[in-house]
């Protein structure tokens, strides 16, 4: 008899093991009781290790909020530091409540169709039998909070606080949950986990292991919509429309934020295996950690080399963004590509950032943290490339549904079905996100609720909205004074 990953839940497999252990323990009622007790202990340990793994991964993903906060703070001017930081804090707070009230229900409610979940609002009735996986809920909320935080960088230094709260709640309560339902729930029309709930899209389903599209494209394209409608910061472009650099105030915070995010990604990507209790799951999680590392490293190195040959400088901030682009790019395919492919994915993601930057500056779209570049377009690249270089062996290991066709990357001769799924996923995520957030930001702008006044922007959001500067130096106070 072959034993699957979930043998503890299979009555036939447990009975078979009980019979064998009973004989080994001397037979009879005493042997059977001892065998059953031993197997139950093994299964409890098995289940507990999976819960612990998901919880630790959720903590790492949530710790990424620290990385986003440091990255955002370092990338803006001192006069807007507290404003961007409080937005990061409230992404977690508002996002937690919004995801609790409606987010989980729309994403993973027990009653659902292929488009949306529609039960368990405010987690009502979620734990009737006492076996609800609370660790999975926390993990998915951390993803939702990360999606909303991405947007704050795109609209930094000129957006009203009320507008920020509006889009943050809208994203975590509705926009993101619906997309995650499509791609990750058992019922979603895009999902590669669809199983018994209907036919897989093109007989293979959309592969986005940890969310290049579902999380990063959603957040990045929402940020792009926000940046377009809120307009560029004062002084970002001269009278001829040429870009004028506005530097952030702390390279140290940018580097700190980058490293914190990199560490957090080891919860984001390997954690998406959602189990660690047997060699199969452990192999997937471990391989995912390796491909994640290589893609990030490649993104940083390619950016360093490219900008040195272009401008003859070693651009620290750009290298950090290249690392993040590599991390975003590998997130969809981290479990199904070879290590050498991860290096290519990260390197091309770095060049995607550079190309998108040229285009957006031509269009006078101002994204202070290049969040749309890194998350929106590198996420798009990550989803697309899965259809090209996902390997047959790894796809079959990770996505093991019986009715799944033998479809994998085009480069390996897997046909075009998987690539078609990936393209449909890109179009669906882009259409949903821009179709909802575009009108949202347009309406906010139309009613004067999106952008702060020129006077407030000039003074800085910290002094005008948050009671003073984040730094004593900006207030003319000696930081060595005992009065501080």
Coordinates of C-alpha atoms in Angstrom, one line a residue:
X1 CA 0.0 0.0 0.0
X2 CA 1.3 3.5 -0.9
X3 CA 0.9 6.2 1.8
X4 CA 0.0 9.7 0.8
X5 CA 0.9 13.0 2.5
X6 CA -2.4 12.9 4.4
X7 CA -2.4 9.3 5.5
X8 CA -3.6 10.3 9.0
X9 CA -6.9 11.3 7.6
X10 CA -7.3 8.1 5.5
X11 CA -9.1 5.4 7.4
X12 CA -7.9 2.5 5.2
X13 CA -4.2 3.6 5.6
X14 CA -4.5 4.0 9.3
X15 CA -6.2 0.6 9.7
X16 CA -3.4 -1.0 7.6
X17 CA -0.7 0.6 9.8
X18 CA -2.6 -0.4 13.0
X19 CA -2.7 -4.0 11.9
X20 CA 1.1 -4.1 11.2
X21 CA 2.0 -2.4 14.4
X22 CA -0.4 -4.7 16.4
X23 CA 1.5 -7.7 15.1
X24 CA 4.9 -6.1 16.0
X25 CA 3.7 -5.3 19.5
X26 CA 2.6 -8.9 20.2
X27 CA -0.9 -9.0 18.9
X28 CA -4.1 -9.2 20.9
X29 CA -6.2 -6.4 22.4
X30 CA -3.2 -5.0 24.3
X31 CA -1.1 -4.8 21.1
X32 CA -3.9 -3.2 19.1
X33 CA -4.5 -0.6 21.8
X34 CA -0.8 0.2 22.0
X35 CA -0.6 0.4 18.2
X36 CA -3.6 2.8 18.0
X37 CA -2.1 5.0 20.7
X38 CA 1.2 5.2 19.0
X39 CA -0.3 6.0 15.6
X40 CA -2.5 8.7 17.2
X41 CA 0.6 10.3 18.8
X42 CA 2.4 10.3 15.4
X43 CA -0.6 11.9 13.7
X44 CA -1.0 14.5 16.5
X45 CA 2.7 15.4 16.1
X46 CA 2.3 15.4 12.3
X47 CA -0.6 17.9 12.5
X48 CA 1.0 20.0 15.2
X49 CA 4.2 20.4 13.2
X50 CA 2.2 21.7 10.2
X51 CA 0.3 24.2 12.3
X52 CA 3.5 25.4 13.9
X53 CA 5.1 25.8 10.4
X54 CA 2.2 27.8 9.1
X55 CA 2.1 30.0 12.3
X56 CA 5.9 30.7 12.0
X57 CA 5.5 31.5 8.4
X58 CA 2.6 33.9 9.2
X59 CA 4.7 35.6 11.8
X60 CA 7.5 36.1 9.1
X61 CA 5.0 37.5 6.6
X62 CA 3.6 39.9 9.2
X63 CA 7.1 40.9 10.1
X64 CA 7.4 42.1 6.5
X65 CA 5.2 45.0 7.6
X66 CA 8.3 46.2 9.5
X67 CA 10.3 46.0 6.3
X68 CA 7.7 47.9 4.3
X69 CA 7.7 50.5 7.0
X70 CA 11.4 51.0 7.0
X71 CA 11.6 51.0 3.2
X72 CA 8.8 53.6 2.9
X73 CA 10.3 55.8 5.7
X74 CA 13.7 55.8 4.1
X75 CA 12.3 56.6 0.6
X76 CA 10.4 59.7 1.6
X77 CA 11.6 63.1 2.8
X78 CA 11.9 63.7 6.5
X79 CA 8.8 65.9 6.5
X80 CA 6.6 63.0 5.5
X81 CA 8.1 60.2 7.7
X82 CA 5.4 59.9 10.4
X83 CA 2.7 60.0 7.8
X84 CA 4.0 57.1 5.8
X85 CA 4.7 55.1 9.0
X86 CA 1.3 55.5 10.5
X87 CA -0.2 54.3 7.2
X88 CA 1.9 51.2 7.5
X89 CA 0.7 50.6 11.1
X90 CA -2.9 51.1 10.1
X91 CA -2.6 48.7 7.1
X92 CA -2.1 46.0 9.8
X93 CA -4.9 47.3 12.1
X94 CA -7.5 48.2 9.5
X95 CA -6.6 45.2 7.4
X96 CA -7.1 42.8 10.4
X97 CA -10.6 44.1 11.0
X98 CA -11.6 44.3 7.3
X99 CA -10.3 40.8 6.6
X100 CA -12.1 39.5 9.7
X101 CA -15.5 41.1 8.7
X102 CA -15.6 40.2 5.0
X103 CA -12.2 39.2 3.7
X104 CA -12.1 35.6 4.7
X105 CA -15.7 35.1 3.8
X106 CA -15.1 36.3 0.2
X107 CA -11.9 34.4 -0.1
X108 CA -12.5 31.0 1.6
X109 CA -16.1 31.0 3.0
X110 CA -17.5 27.5 3.3
X111 CA -20.3 28.4 0.9
X112 CA -18.9 29.6 -2.4
X113 CA -19.1 29.5 -6.1
X114 CA -16.3 29.7 -8.6
X115 CA -16.3 33.5 -8.4
X116 CA -16.6 34.4 -4.7
X117 CA -17.1 33.0 -1.2
X118 CA -20.4 34.0 0.5
X119 CA -20.4 32.7 4.0
X120 CA -18.7 32.9 7.4
X121 CA -18.7 36.8 7.6
X122 CA -17.0 37.9 10.7
X123 CA -16.0 34.2 11.0
X124 CA -19.5 33.3 12.0
X125 CA -19.9 29.5 12.2
X126 CA -16.3 28.9 11.2
X127 CA -15.4 26.5 14.0
X128 CA -18.6 24.4 14.5
X129 CA -16.6 21.1 14.8
X130 CA -13.7 22.6 16.7
X131 CA -11.1 21.8 14.0
X132 CA -10.9 25.0 12.1
X133 CA -7.3 25.8 11.0
X134 CA -6.8 29.1 12.7
X135 CA -3.1 29.2 11.6
X136 CA -4.2 29.3 7.9
X137 CA -6.5 32.3 8.7
X138 CA -3.7 34.2 10.2
X139 CA -1.4 33.4 7.3
X140 CA -3.9 34.6 4.7
X141 CA -4.6 37.8 6.7
X142 CA -0.9 38.6 6.7
X143 CA -0.9 38.3 2.9
X144 CA -3.9 40.6 2.6
X145 CA -2.2 43.2 4.8
X146 CA 0.9 43.0 2.6
X147 CA -1.2 43.7 -0.5
X148 CA -2.6 46.9 1.0
X149 CA 0.8 48.1 2.2
X150 CA 2.3 48.0 -1.3
X151 CA 0.0 50.8 -2.4
X152 CA 1.1 53.3 0.2
X153 CA 4.5 53.7 -1.5
X154 CA 3.1 54.6 -4.8
X155 CA 1.0 57.5 -3.5
X156 CA 3.4 58.7 -0.8
X157 CA 3.9 62.3 0.2
X158 CA 0.8 63.8 -1.3
X159 CA -2.3 61.7 -0.4
X160 CA -5.0 62.6 2.1
X161 CA -5.3 60.3 5.1
X162 CA -9.0 59.5 4.6
X163 CA -8.3 58.4 1.0
X164 CA -5.6 56.1 2.3
X165 CA -7.9 54.4 4.8
X166 CA -10.5 54.0 2.1
X167 CA -8.4 52.1 -0.4
X168 CA -6.7 50.1 2.4
X169 CA -10.0 48.8 3.7
X170 CA -11.4 48.3 0.2
X171 CA -8.4 46.2 -0.8
X172 CA -8.3 43.9 2.2
X173 CA -12.1 43.6 2.6
X174 CA -13.1 42.9 -1.0
X175 CA -10.6 43.4 -3.9
X176 CA -7.8 41.1 -2.8
X177 CA -10.1 38.4 -1.2
X178 CA -12.0 37.8 -4.4
X179 CA -8.7 37.4 -6.4
X180 CA -7.3 35.0 -3.8
X181 CA -10.6 33.0 -4.0
X182 CA -10.1 32.7 -7.8
X183 CA -6.6 31.5 -7.6
X184 CA -6.1 29.6 -4.3
X185 CA -9.5 28.3 -3.0
X186 CA -10.7 24.8 -3.9
X187 CA -13.7 26.3 -5.8
X188 CA -12.0 29.3 -7.6
X189 CA -12.3 29.3 -11.4
X190 CA -8.6 29.9 -11.9
X191 CA -7.3 27.6 -9.2
X192 CA -5.0 24.7 -9.8
X193 CA -6.5 23.2 -6.6
X194 CA -10.0 23.1 -8.0
X195 CA -10.3 19.3 -7.8
X196 CA -13.8 18.0 -7.4
X197 CA -15.5 21.4 -7.7
X198 CA -15.2 21.7 -11.5
X199 CA -13.0 21.4 -14.5
X200 CA -9.5 22.9 -14.3
X201 CA -8.9 25.9 -16.6
X202 CA -7.4 24.5 -19.7
X203 CA -7.1 21.2 -17.8
X204 CA -4.2 22.5 -15.7
X205 CA -5.2 25.6 -13.7
X206 CA -3.3 28.8 -12.9
X207 CA -0.1 28.4 -11.0
X208 CA 0.8 31.2 -8.6
X209 CA 2.4 29.4 -5.7
X210 CA 2.9 32.3 -3.3
X211 CA 1.3 35.3 -5.1
X212 CA 3.3 37.1 -7.8
X213 CA 0.0 37.8 -9.3
X214 CA -2.6 37.3 -6.6
X215 CA -0.7 39.5 -4.0
X216 CA 1.9 41.6 -5.8
X217 CA 0.2 42.4 -9.1
X218 CA -2.9 43.3 -7.2
X219 CA -1.1 45.7 -4.8
X220 CA 1.2 47.1 -7.5
X221 CA -1.5 47.8 -10.0
X222 CA -3.7 49.4 -7.3
X223 CA -0.7 51.6 -6.6
X224 CA -0.3 52.5 -10.2
X225 CA -3.9 53.6 -10.4
X226 CA -3.5 55.6 -7.3
X227 CA -0.3 57.3 -8.6
X228 CA -2.0 58.1 -11.9
X229 CA -5.0 59.8 -10.3
X230 CA -3.3 61.6 -7.5
X231 CA -0.7 63.0 -9.8
X232 CA 3.1 63.6 -9.3
X233 CA 4.6 65.3 -6.3
X234 CA 5.3 69.0 -6.5
X235 CA 8.6 69.5 -8.3
X236 CA 8.9 66.0 -9.6
X237 CA 8.9 67.2 -13.2
X238 CA 10.2 70.5 -14.5
X239 CA 8.4 72.8 -16.9
X240 CA 9.5 70.7 -19.9
X241 CA 8.2 67.6 -18.3
X242 CA 11.6 66.2 -17.5
X243 CA 11.9 64.2 -14.3
X244 CA 13.6 65.9 -11.3
X245 CA 15.0 63.5 -8.7
X246 CA 13.5 63.7 -5.2
X247 CA 15.7 61.6 -3.0
X248 CA 14.5 59.8 0.1
X249 CA 16.1 60.9 3.4
X250 CA 17.7 57.6 4.6
X251 CA 19.5 55.0 2.6
X252 CA 20.1 53.2 5.9
X253 CA 16.4 52.7 6.4
X254 CA 16.0 51.5 2.8
X255 CA 18.7 48.8 3.3
X256 CA 17.2 47.8 6.6
X257 CA 13.8 47.5 5.1
X258 CA 15.1 45.5 2.1
X259 CA 16.8 42.9 4.4
X260 CA 13.7 42.6 6.6
X261 CA 11.6 42.0 3.6
X262 CA 14.0 39.4 2.2
X263 CA 13.9 37.5 5.5
X264 CA 10.1 37.8 5.6
X265 CA 10.0 36.3 2.1
X266 CA 11.1 33.0 3.6
X267 CA 7.7 32.9 5.3
X268 CA 6.0 34.2 2.2
X269 CA 7.3 31.6 -0.3
X270 CA 8.4 28.4 1.6
X271 CA 5.4 29.0 4.0
X272 CA 3.0 28.7 1.1
X273 CA 3.7 24.9 1.1
X274 CA 1.4 25.0 4.1
X275 CA 3.0 21.9 5.6
X276 CA 6.4 20.5 6.6
X277 CA 5.5 17.2 8.2
X278 CA 6.9 14.8 5.6
X279 CA 9.8 14.7 3.2
X280 CA 7.7 15.7 0.2
X281 CA 6.4 18.9 1.8
X282 CA 9.8 19.6 3.4
X283 CA 11.5 19.2 0.0
X284 CA 9.1 21.7 -1.6
X285 CA 9.6 24.3 1.1
X286 CA 13.4 23.9 1.1
X287 CA 13.7 24.1 -2.7
X288 CA 11.4 27.2 -2.6
X289 CA 13.8 28.9 -0.1
X290 CA 16.7 28.2 -2.5
X291 CA 15.0 29.6 -5.6
X292 CA 13.8 32.6 -3.6
X293 CA 17.4 33.4 -2.5
X294 CA 18.9 33.0 -6.0
X295 CA 16.3 35.2 -7.7
X296 CA 16.8 38.0 -5.1
X297 CA 20.5 37.8 -5.5
X298 CA 20.3 37.9 -9.2
X299 CA 18.0 40.9 -9.2
X300 CA 20.5 42.9 -7.1
X301 CA 23.6 41.9 -9.1
X302 CA 22.0 42.6 -12.5
X303 CA 20.8 46.0 -11.4
X304 CA 24.3 46.9 -10.0
X305 CA 26.0 45.9 -13.3
X306 CA 23.4 47.5 -15.6
X307 CA 23.4 50.9 -13.8
X308 CA 27.2 51.0 -13.5
X309 CA 27.6 50.6 -17.2
X310 CA 24.8 53.2 -17.8
X311 CA 25.8 55.9 -15.2
X312 CA 29.2 54.7 -13.9
X313 CA 27.9 54.6 -10.3
X314 CA 27.0 51.9 -7.8
X315 CA 23.4 52.8 -7.1
X316 CA 22.5 51.4 -3.6
X317 CA 18.8 52.2 -3.7
X318 CA 18.4 50.7 -7.2
X319 CA 20.2 47.6 -6.1
X320 CA 17.7 47.2 -3.2
X321 CA 14.8 47.6 -5.6
X322 CA 16.4 45.0 -7.9
X323 CA 16.6 42.5 -5.0
X324 CA 12.9 43.2 -4.3
X325 CA 12.0 42.8 -7.9
X326 CA 13.8 39.4 -7.9
X327 CA 11.8 38.3 -4.9
X328 CA 8.5 39.4 -6.4
X329 CA 9.4 37.7 -9.8
X330 CA 10.1 34.3 -8.3
X331 CA 7.1 34.2 -6.0
X332 CA 4.7 32.6 -8.5
X333 CA 7.1 29.9 -9.7
X334 CA 9.4 29.4 -6.7
X335 CA 8.2 25.8 -6.2
X336 CA 8.2 24.7 -9.8
X337 CA 11.4 26.1 -11.4
X338 CA 15.0 24.9 -11.3
X339 CA 17.6 27.0 -9.5
X340 CA 19.2 28.2 -12.7
X341 CA 15.8 29.4 -13.9
X342 CA 15.4 31.4 -10.7
X343 CA 18.6 33.3 -11.5
X344 CA 17.2 34.2 -14.9
X345 CA 13.8 35.2 -13.4
X346 CA 15.5 37.6 -10.9
X347 CA 17.8 39.1 -13.5
X348 CA 15.0 39.8 -16.0
X349 CA 12.8 41.2 -13.1
X350 CA 15.5 43.7 -12.4
X351 CA 15.5 44.9 -16.0
X352 CA 11.7 45.0 -16.0
X353 CA 12.0 47.6 -13.2
X354 CA 14.3 49.7 -15.3
X355 CA 12.1 49.5 -18.4
X356 CA 8.9 50.3 -16.6
X357 CA 10.6 53.3 -14.9
X358 CA 11.5 54.8 -18.3
X359 CA 7.9 54.4 -19.5
X360 CA 6.2 55.8 -16.3
X361 CA 8.5 58.8 -16.2
X362 CA 7.6 59.5 -19.8
X363 CA 4.0 59.4 -18.8
X364 CA 4.8 61.6 -15.8
X365 CA 3.5 59.0 -13.3
X366 CA 5.3 59.5 -10.1
X367 CA 5.8 56.4 -7.9
X368 CA 8.2 57.3 -5.1
X369 CA 9.1 53.8 -4.1
X370 CA 8.7 52.2 -7.6
X371 CA 6.1 50.0 -6.0
X372 CA 4.1 49.6 -9.3
X373 CA 7.4 48.6 -11.1
X374 CA 8.5 46.1 -8.4
X375 CA 5.2 44.6 -7.5
X376 CA 2.8 45.2 -10.4
X377 CA 5.1 44.5 -13.4
X378 CA 7.6 42.1 -11.8
X379 CA 4.7 40.2 -10.5
X380 CA 3.3 40.1 -14.0
X381 CA 6.6 38.8 -15.3
X382 CA 6.7 36.2 -12.5
X383 CA 3.3 34.8 -13.4
X384 CA 4.0 34.8 -17.1
X385 CA 7.4 33.0 -16.9
X386 CA 5.9 30.0 -15.0
X387 CA 4.2 29.1 -18.3
X388 CA 7.6 29.0 -20.0
X389 CA 10.0 27.3 -17.6
X390 CA 7.9 25.3 -15.0
X391 CA 9.3 21.8 -14.9
X392 CA 7.2 18.7 -15.3
X393 CA 8.7 17.0 -12.2
X394 CA 8.1 19.9 -9.9
X395 CA 4.6 20.7 -11.2
X396 CA 3.5 17.1 -10.7
X397 CA 5.0 17.1 -7.2
X398 CA 3.3 20.3 -6.0
X399 CA 0.0 20.1 -7.9
X400 CA -1.0 16.5 -7.6
X401 CA -4.7 16.5 -8.5
X402 CA -5.7 13.3 -10.3
X403 CA -7.6 15.1 -13.0
X404 CA -4.8 17.5 -13.8
X405 CA -3.4 17.2 -17.3
X406 CA 0.3 16.7 -17.8
X407 CA 0.9 20.3 -18.6
X408 CA 4.1 22.3 -17.7
X409 CA 6.4 24.9 -19.1
X410 CA 6.6 25.5 -22.9
X411 CA 10.4 25.4 -22.7
X412 CA 10.2 21.7 -21.6
X413 CA 7.7 20.7 -24.2
X414 CA 4.7 21.0 -21.9
X415 CA 2.4 22.6 -24.5
X416 CA 0.7 25.9 -24.3
X417 CA -2.0 25.1 -21.8
X418 CA -0.2 26.3 -18.7
X419 CA 1.0 29.5 -20.5
X420 CA -2.6 30.2 -21.5
X421 CA -3.7 29.8 -17.9
X422 CA -1.0 32.2 -16.8
X423 CA -2.0 34.8 -19.4
X424 CA -5.7 34.5 -18.4
X425 CA -4.7 35.0 -14.8
X426 CA -2.7 38.2 -15.6
X427 CA -5.6 39.6 -17.6
X428 CA -8.1 38.7 -14.9
X429 CA -6.1 40.2 -12.0
X430 CA -5.3 43.4 -13.9
X431 CA -8.9 43.8 -15.1
X432 CA -10.4 43.3 -11.6
X433 CA -7.8 45.5 -9.8
X434 CA -7.8 48.4 -12.3
X435 CA -11.5 48.1 -12.9
X436 CA -12.3 48.6 -9.2
X437 CA -9.4 50.7 -7.9
X438 CA -9.4 53.0 -11.0
X439 CA -12.9 54.3 -10.5
X440 CA -12.3 54.4 -6.7
X441 CA -9.3 56.7 -7.1
X442 CA -11.1 58.7 -9.8
X443 CA -14.1 59.3 -7.6
X444 CA -11.9 60.3 -4.6
X445 CA -10.0 62.7 -6.8
X446 CA -13.2 64.1 -8.4
X447 CA -14.6 65.0 -5.0
X448 CA -11.3 66.5 -3.7
X449 CA -10.7 63.7 -1.2
X450 CA -7.6 62.2 -2.7
X451 CA -4.8 64.7 -2.8
X452 CA -3.7 67.1 0.0
X453 CA -3.5 70.8 -0.7
X454 CA -0.4 72.4 -2.1
X455 CA 0.3 74.2 1.1
X456 CA 0.1 71.0 3.2
X457 CA 2.3 69.2 0.7
X458 CA 4.9 72.0 0.8
X459 CA 5.0 72.1 4.6
X460 CA 5.0 68.3 4.9
X461 CA 2.3 66.0 6.1
X462 CA 4.0 65.4 9.5
X463 CA 3.8 68.9 10.7
X464 CA 0.4 69.6 9.2
X465 CA -1.4 66.4 10.1
X466 CA 0.6 64.5 12.8
X467 CA 1.6 67.1 15.3
X468 CA 5.2 67.7 14.4
X469 CA 8.3 66.2 12.7
X470 CA 9.6 62.6 13.2
X471 CA 13.0 64.0 13.9
X472 CA 14.2 66.4 16.5
X473 CA 16.6 68.1 14.1
X474 CA 13.7 69.2 11.9
X475 CA 12.2 71.0 14.9
X476 CA 15.3 73.0 15.7
X477 CA 15.9 70.9 18.9
X478 CA 19.3 69.8 20.0
X479 CA 18.9 65.9 20.2
X480 CA 21.5 65.8 23.0
X481 CA 19.4 68.0 25.2
X482 CA 18.2 66.4 28.4
X483 CA 14.8 67.9 27.7
X484 CA 14.3 65.3 25.0

